[in-house]
mmCIF file of C-alpha atoms in Angstrom:
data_model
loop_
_atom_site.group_PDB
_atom_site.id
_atom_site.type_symbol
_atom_site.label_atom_id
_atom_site.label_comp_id
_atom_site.label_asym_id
_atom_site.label_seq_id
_atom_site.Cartn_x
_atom_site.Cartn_y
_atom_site.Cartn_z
ATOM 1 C CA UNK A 251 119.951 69.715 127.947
ATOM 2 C CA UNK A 252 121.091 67.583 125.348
ATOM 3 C CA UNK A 253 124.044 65.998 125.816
ATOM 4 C CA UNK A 254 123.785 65.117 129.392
ATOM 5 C CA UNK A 255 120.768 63.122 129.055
ATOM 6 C CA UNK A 256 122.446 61.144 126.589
ATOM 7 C CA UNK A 257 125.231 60.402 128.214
ATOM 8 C CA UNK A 258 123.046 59.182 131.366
ATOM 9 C CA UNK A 259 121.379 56.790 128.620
ATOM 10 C CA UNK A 260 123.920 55.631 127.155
ATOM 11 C CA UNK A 261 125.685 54.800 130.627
ATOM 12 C CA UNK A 262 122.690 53.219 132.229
ATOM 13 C CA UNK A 263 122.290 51.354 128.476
ATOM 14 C CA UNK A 264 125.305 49.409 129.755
ATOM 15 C CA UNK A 265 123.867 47.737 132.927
ATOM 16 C CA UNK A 266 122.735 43.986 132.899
ATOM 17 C CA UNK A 267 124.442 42.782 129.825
ATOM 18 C CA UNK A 268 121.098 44.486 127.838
ATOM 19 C CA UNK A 269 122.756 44.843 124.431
ATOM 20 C CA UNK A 270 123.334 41.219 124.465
ATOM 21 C CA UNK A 271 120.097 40.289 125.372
ATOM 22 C CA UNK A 272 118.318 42.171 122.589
ATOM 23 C CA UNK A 273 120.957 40.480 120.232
ATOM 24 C CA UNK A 274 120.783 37.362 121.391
ATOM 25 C CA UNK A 275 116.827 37.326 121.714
ATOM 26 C CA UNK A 276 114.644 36.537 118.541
ATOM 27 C CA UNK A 277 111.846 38.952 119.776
ATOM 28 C CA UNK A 278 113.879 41.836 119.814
ATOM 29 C CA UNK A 279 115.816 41.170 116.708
ATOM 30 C CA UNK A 280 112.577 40.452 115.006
ATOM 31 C CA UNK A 281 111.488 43.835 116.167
ATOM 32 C CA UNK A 282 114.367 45.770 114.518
ATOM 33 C CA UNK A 283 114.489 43.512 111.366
ATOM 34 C CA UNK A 284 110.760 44.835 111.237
ATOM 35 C CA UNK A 285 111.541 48.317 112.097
ATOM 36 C CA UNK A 286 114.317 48.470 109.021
ATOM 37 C CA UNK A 287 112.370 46.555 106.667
ATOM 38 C CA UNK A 288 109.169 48.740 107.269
ATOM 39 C CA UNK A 289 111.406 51.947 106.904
ATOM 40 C CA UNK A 290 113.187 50.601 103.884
ATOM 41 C CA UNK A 291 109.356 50.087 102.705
ATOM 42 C CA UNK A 292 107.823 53.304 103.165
ATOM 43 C CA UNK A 293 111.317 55.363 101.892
ATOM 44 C CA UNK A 294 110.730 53.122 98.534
ATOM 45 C CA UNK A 295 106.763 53.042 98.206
ATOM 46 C CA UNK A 296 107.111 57.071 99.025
ATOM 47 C CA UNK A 297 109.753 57.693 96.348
ATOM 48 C CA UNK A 298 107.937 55.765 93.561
ATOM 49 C CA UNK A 299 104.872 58.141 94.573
ATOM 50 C CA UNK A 300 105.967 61.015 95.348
ATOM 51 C CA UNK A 301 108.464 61.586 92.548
ATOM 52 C CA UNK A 302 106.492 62.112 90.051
ATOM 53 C CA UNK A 303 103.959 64.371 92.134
ATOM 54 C CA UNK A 304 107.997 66.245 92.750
ATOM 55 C CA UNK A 305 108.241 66.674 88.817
ATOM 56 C CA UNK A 306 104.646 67.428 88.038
ATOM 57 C CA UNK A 307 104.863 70.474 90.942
ATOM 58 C CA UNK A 308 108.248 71.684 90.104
ATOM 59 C CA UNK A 309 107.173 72.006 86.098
ATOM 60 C CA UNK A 310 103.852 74.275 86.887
ATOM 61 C CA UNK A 311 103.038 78.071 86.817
ATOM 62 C CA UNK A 312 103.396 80.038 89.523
ATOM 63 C CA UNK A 313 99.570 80.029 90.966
ATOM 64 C CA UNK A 314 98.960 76.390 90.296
ATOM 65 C CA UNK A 315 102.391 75.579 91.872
ATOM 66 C CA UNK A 316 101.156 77.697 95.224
ATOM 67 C CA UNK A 317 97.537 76.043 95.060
ATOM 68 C CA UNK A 318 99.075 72.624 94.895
ATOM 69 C CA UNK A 319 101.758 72.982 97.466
ATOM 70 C CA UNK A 320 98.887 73.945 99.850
ATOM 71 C CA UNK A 321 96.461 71.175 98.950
ATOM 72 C CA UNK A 322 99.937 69.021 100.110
ATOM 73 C CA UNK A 323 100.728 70.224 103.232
ATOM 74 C CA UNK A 324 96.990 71.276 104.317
ATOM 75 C CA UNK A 325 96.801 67.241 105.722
ATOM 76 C CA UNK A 326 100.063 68.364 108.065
ATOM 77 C CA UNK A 327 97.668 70.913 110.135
ATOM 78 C CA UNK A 328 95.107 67.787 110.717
ATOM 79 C CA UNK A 329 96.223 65.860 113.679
ATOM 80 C CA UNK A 330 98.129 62.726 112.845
ATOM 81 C CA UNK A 331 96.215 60.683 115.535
ATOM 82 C CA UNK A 332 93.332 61.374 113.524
ATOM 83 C CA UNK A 333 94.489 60.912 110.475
ATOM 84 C CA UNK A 334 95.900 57.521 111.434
ATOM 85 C CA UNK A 335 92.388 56.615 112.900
ATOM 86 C CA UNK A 336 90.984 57.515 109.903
ATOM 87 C CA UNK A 337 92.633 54.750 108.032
ATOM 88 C CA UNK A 338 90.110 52.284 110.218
ATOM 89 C CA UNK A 339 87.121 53.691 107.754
ATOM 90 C CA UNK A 340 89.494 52.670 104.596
ATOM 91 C CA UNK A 341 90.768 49.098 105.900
ATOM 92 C CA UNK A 342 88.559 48.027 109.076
ATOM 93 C CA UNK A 343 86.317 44.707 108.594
ATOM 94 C CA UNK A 344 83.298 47.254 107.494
ATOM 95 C CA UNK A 345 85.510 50.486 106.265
ATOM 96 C CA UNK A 346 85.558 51.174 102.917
ATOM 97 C CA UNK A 347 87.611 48.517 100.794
ATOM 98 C CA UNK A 348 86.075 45.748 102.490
ATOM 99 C CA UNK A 349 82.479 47.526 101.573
ATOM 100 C CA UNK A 350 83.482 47.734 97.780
ATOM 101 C CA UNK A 351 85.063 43.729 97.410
ATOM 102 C CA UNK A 352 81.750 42.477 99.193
ATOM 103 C CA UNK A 353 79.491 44.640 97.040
ATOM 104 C CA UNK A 354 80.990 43.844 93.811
ATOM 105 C CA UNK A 355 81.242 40.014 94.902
ATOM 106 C CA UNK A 356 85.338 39.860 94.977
ATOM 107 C CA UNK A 357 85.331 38.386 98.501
ATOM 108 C CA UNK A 358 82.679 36.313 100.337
ATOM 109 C CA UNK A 359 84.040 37.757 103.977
ATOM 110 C CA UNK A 360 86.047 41.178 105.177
ATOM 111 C CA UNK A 361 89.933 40.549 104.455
ATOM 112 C CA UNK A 362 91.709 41.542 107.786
ATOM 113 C CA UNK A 363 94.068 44.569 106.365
ATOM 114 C CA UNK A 364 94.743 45.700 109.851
ATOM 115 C CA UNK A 365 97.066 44.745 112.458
ATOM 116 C CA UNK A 366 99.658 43.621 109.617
ATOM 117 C CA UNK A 367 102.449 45.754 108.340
ATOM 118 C CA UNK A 368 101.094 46.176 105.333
ATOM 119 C CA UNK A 369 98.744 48.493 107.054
ATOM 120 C CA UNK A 370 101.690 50.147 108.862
ATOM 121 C CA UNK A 371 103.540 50.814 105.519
ATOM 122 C CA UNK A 372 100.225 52.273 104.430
ATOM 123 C CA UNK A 373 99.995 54.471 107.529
ATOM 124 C CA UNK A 374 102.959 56.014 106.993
ATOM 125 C CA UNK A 375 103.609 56.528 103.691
ATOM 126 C CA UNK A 376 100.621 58.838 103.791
ATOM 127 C CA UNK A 377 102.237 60.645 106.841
ATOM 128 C CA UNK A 378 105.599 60.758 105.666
ATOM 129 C CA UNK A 379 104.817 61.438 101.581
ATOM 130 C CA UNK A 380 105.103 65.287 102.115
ATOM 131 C CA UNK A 381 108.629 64.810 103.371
ATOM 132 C CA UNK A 382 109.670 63.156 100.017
ATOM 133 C CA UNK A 383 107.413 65.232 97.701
ATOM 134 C CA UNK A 384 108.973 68.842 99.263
ATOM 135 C CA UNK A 385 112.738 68.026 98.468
ATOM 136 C CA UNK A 386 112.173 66.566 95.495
ATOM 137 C CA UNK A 387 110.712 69.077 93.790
ATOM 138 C CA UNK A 388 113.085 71.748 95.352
ATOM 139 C CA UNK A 389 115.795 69.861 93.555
ATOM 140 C CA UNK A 390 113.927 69.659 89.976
ATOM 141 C CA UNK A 391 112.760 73.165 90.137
ATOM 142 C CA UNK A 392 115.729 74.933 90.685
ATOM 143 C CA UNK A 393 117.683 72.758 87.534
ATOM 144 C CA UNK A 394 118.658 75.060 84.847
ATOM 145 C CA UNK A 395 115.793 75.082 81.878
ATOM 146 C CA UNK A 396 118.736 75.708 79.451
ATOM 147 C CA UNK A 397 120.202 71.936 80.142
ATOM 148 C CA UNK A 398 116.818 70.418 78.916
ATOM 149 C CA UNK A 399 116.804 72.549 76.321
ATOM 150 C CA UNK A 400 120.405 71.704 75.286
ATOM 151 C CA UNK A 401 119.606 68.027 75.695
ATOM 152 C CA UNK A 402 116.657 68.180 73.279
ATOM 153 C CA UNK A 403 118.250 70.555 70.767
ATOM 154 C CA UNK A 404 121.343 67.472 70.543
ATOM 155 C CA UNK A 405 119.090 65.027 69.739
ATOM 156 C CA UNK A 406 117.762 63.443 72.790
ATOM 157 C CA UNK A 407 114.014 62.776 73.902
ATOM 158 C CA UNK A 408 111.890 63.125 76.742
ATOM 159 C CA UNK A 409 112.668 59.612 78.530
ATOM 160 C CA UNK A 410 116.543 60.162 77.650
ATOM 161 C CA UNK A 411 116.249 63.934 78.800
ATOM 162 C CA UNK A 412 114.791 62.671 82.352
ATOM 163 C CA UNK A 413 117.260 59.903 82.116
ATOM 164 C CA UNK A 414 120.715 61.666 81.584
ATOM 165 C CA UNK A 415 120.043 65.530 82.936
ATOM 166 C CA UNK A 416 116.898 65.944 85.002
ATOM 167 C CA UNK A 417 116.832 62.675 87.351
ATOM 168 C CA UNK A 418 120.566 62.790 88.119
ATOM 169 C CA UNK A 419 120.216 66.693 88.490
ATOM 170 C CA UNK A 420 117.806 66.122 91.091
ATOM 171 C CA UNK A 421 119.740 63.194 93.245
ATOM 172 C CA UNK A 422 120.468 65.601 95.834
ATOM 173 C CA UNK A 423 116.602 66.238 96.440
ATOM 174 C CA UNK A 424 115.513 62.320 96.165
ATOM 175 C CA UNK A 425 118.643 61.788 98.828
ATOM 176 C CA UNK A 426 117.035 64.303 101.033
ATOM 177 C CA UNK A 427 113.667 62.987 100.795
ATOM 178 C CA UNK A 428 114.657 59.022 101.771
ATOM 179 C CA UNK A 429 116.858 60.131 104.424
ATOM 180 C CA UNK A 430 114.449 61.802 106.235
ATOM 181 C CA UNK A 431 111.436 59.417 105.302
ATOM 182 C CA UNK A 432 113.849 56.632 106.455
ATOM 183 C CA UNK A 433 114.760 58.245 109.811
ATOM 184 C CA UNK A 434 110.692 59.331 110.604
ATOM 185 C CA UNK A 435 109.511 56.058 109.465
ATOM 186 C CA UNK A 436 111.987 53.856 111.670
ATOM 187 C CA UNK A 437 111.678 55.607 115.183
ATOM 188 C CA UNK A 438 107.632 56.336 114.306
ATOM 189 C CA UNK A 439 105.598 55.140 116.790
ATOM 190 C CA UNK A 440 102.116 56.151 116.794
ATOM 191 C CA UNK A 441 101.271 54.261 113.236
ATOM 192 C CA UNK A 442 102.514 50.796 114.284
ATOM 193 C CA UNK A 443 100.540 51.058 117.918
ATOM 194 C CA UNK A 444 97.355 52.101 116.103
ATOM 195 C CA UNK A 445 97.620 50.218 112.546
ATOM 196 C CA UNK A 446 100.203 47.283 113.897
ATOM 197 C CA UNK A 447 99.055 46.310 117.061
ATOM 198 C CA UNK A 448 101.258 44.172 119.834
ATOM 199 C CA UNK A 449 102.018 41.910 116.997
ATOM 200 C CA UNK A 450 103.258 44.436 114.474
ATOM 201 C CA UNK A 451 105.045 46.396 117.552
ATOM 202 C CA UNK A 452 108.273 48.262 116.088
ATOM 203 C CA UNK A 453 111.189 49.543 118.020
ATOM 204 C CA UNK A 454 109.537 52.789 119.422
ATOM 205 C CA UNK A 455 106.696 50.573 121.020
ATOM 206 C CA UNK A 456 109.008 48.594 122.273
ATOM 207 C CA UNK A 457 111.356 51.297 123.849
ATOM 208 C CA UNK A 458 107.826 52.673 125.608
ATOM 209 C CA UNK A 459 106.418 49.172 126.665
ATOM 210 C CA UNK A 460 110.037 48.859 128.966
ATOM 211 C CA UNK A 461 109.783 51.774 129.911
ATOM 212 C CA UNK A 462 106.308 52.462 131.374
ATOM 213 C CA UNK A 463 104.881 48.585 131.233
ATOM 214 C CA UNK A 464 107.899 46.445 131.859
ATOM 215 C CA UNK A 465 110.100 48.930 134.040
ATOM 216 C CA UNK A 466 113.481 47.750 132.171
ATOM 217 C CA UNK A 467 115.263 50.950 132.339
ATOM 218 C CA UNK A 468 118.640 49.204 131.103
ATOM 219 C CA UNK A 469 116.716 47.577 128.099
ATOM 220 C CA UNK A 470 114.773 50.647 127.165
ATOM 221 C CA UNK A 471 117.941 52.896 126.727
ATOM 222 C CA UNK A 472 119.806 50.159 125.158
ATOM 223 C CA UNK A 473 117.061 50.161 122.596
ATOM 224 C CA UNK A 474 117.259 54.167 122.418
ATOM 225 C CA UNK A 475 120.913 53.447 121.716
ATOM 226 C CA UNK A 476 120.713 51.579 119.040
ATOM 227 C CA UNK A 477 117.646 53.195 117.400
ATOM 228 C CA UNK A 478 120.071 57.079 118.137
ATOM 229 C CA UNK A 479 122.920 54.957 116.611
ATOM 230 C CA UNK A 480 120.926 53.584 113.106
ATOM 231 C CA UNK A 481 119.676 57.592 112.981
ATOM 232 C CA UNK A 482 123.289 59.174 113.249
ATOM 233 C CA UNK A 483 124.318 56.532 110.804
ATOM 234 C CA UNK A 484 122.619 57.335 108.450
ATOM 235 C CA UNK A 485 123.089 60.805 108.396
ATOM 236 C CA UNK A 486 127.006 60.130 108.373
ATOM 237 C CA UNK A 487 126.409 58.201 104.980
ATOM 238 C CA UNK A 488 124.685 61.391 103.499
ATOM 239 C CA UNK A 489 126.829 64.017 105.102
ATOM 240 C CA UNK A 490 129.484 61.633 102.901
ATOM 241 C CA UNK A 491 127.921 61.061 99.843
ATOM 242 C CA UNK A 492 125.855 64.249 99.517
ATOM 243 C CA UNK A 493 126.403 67.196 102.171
ATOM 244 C CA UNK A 494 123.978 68.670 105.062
ATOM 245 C CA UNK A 495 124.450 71.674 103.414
ATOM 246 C CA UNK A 496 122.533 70.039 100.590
ATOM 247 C CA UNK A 497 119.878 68.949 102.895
ATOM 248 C CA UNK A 498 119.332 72.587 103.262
ATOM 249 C CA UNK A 499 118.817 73.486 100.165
ATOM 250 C CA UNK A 500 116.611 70.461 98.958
ATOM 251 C CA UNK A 501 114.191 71.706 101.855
ATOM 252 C CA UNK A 502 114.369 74.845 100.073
#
């Protein structure tokens, strides 16, 4: 059930000279360019956020620590077609940004924010935020008190606490977090139809326009190739560098 149907993709990947096409064509390389850079985007803009939100959690009580882990995963049980919807109230021509700029006298006319990747970085880093926040602070909470408390007893302060003990402590969490933002945020697909648009189209749209619009069977699995290839990639790097095993235990 799962090896079979990849092999049959991969095989038919090979007819018509398809992986040279999407080489040798600007459209399709612009379409993966996009697709890393956007992923690369969202990993960075969801690490800068969600780190701290990491430390904050891992360094409350007990309750609090429950009541806030809720409040972060209670947008998870809202459906994500909805939720990306919702972000047409926020950045639309009338939604709410546009509203505020006018009414304060910022802008003279709505600012188009949709239908550009910035809108599809947006999109996603609010999808894909719990994924970074969750390992994160897995990581931080379970690093032995006593090393912080050694660290401040030799001399050191806060910043050079976090600097030398805590952040590098917590590596194997933050490496969790941006592989699996990375992976979720360069196959997504929903986001970049909805926020993006044809003209912000990234490799998942494009895998589902050959294969339902364009009837390119050949094309469309080459493109699954490539997009199963980046994924395994990536998780041979961090197998490497950090472990699976660790994986497991920054998800807690």
């Amino acid at each position: 059930f799962l090896f079979v149907p990849i092999i049959f993709t991969a095989v038919l990947s090979l007819e018509g000279a398809s992986y040279q096409h999407i080489f040798t064509t600007e459209l399709y390389r612009n379409i993966l360019l996009r697709s890393l850079r956007v992923a690369v985007e969202v990993s960075a803009l969801s690490l800068v956020l969600g780190y701290p939100v990491a430390y904050y959690l891992a360094k409350l009580t007990t309750m609090r620590r429950e009541t806030v882990v809720v409040l972060l995963l209670f947008p998870l049980f809202v459906s994500f077609l909805i939720r990306t919807y919702s972000w047409f109230y926020v950045l639309g021509a009338k939604g709410f940004v546009n509203y505020v700029l006018l009414s304060i006298g910022v802008i003279d006319e709505p600012i188009k924010f949709l239908f550009r990747e910035g809108a599809i970085v947006l999109g996603l880093v609010n999808w894909a935020l719990p994924f970074m926040i969750l390992p994160i602070y897995s990581s931080v909470e379970k690093i032995d008190n006593n090393l912080i408390e050694i660290s401040k007893n030799l001399g050191a302060d806060e910043i050079s606490t976090f600097r030398q003990v805590t952040f590098p402590l917590s590596l194997p969490g933050v490496a969790s977090g941006v592989m699996l933002v990375f992976i979720l945020s360069f196959g997504a697909y929903i986001t970049p139809a909805i926020l993006g648009g044809p003209g912000q189209a990234m490799i998942a749209n494009m895998i589902s326009m050959l294969f339902l619009t364009m009837l390119n069977w050949p094309r469309g699995t080459a493109l699954s190739v490539i997009l199963t290839l980046v994924t395994l990639g990536i998780m041979y790097v961090y197998n490497k560098v950090v472990g699976l095993d660790k994986l497991l235990e920054a998800m807690g």
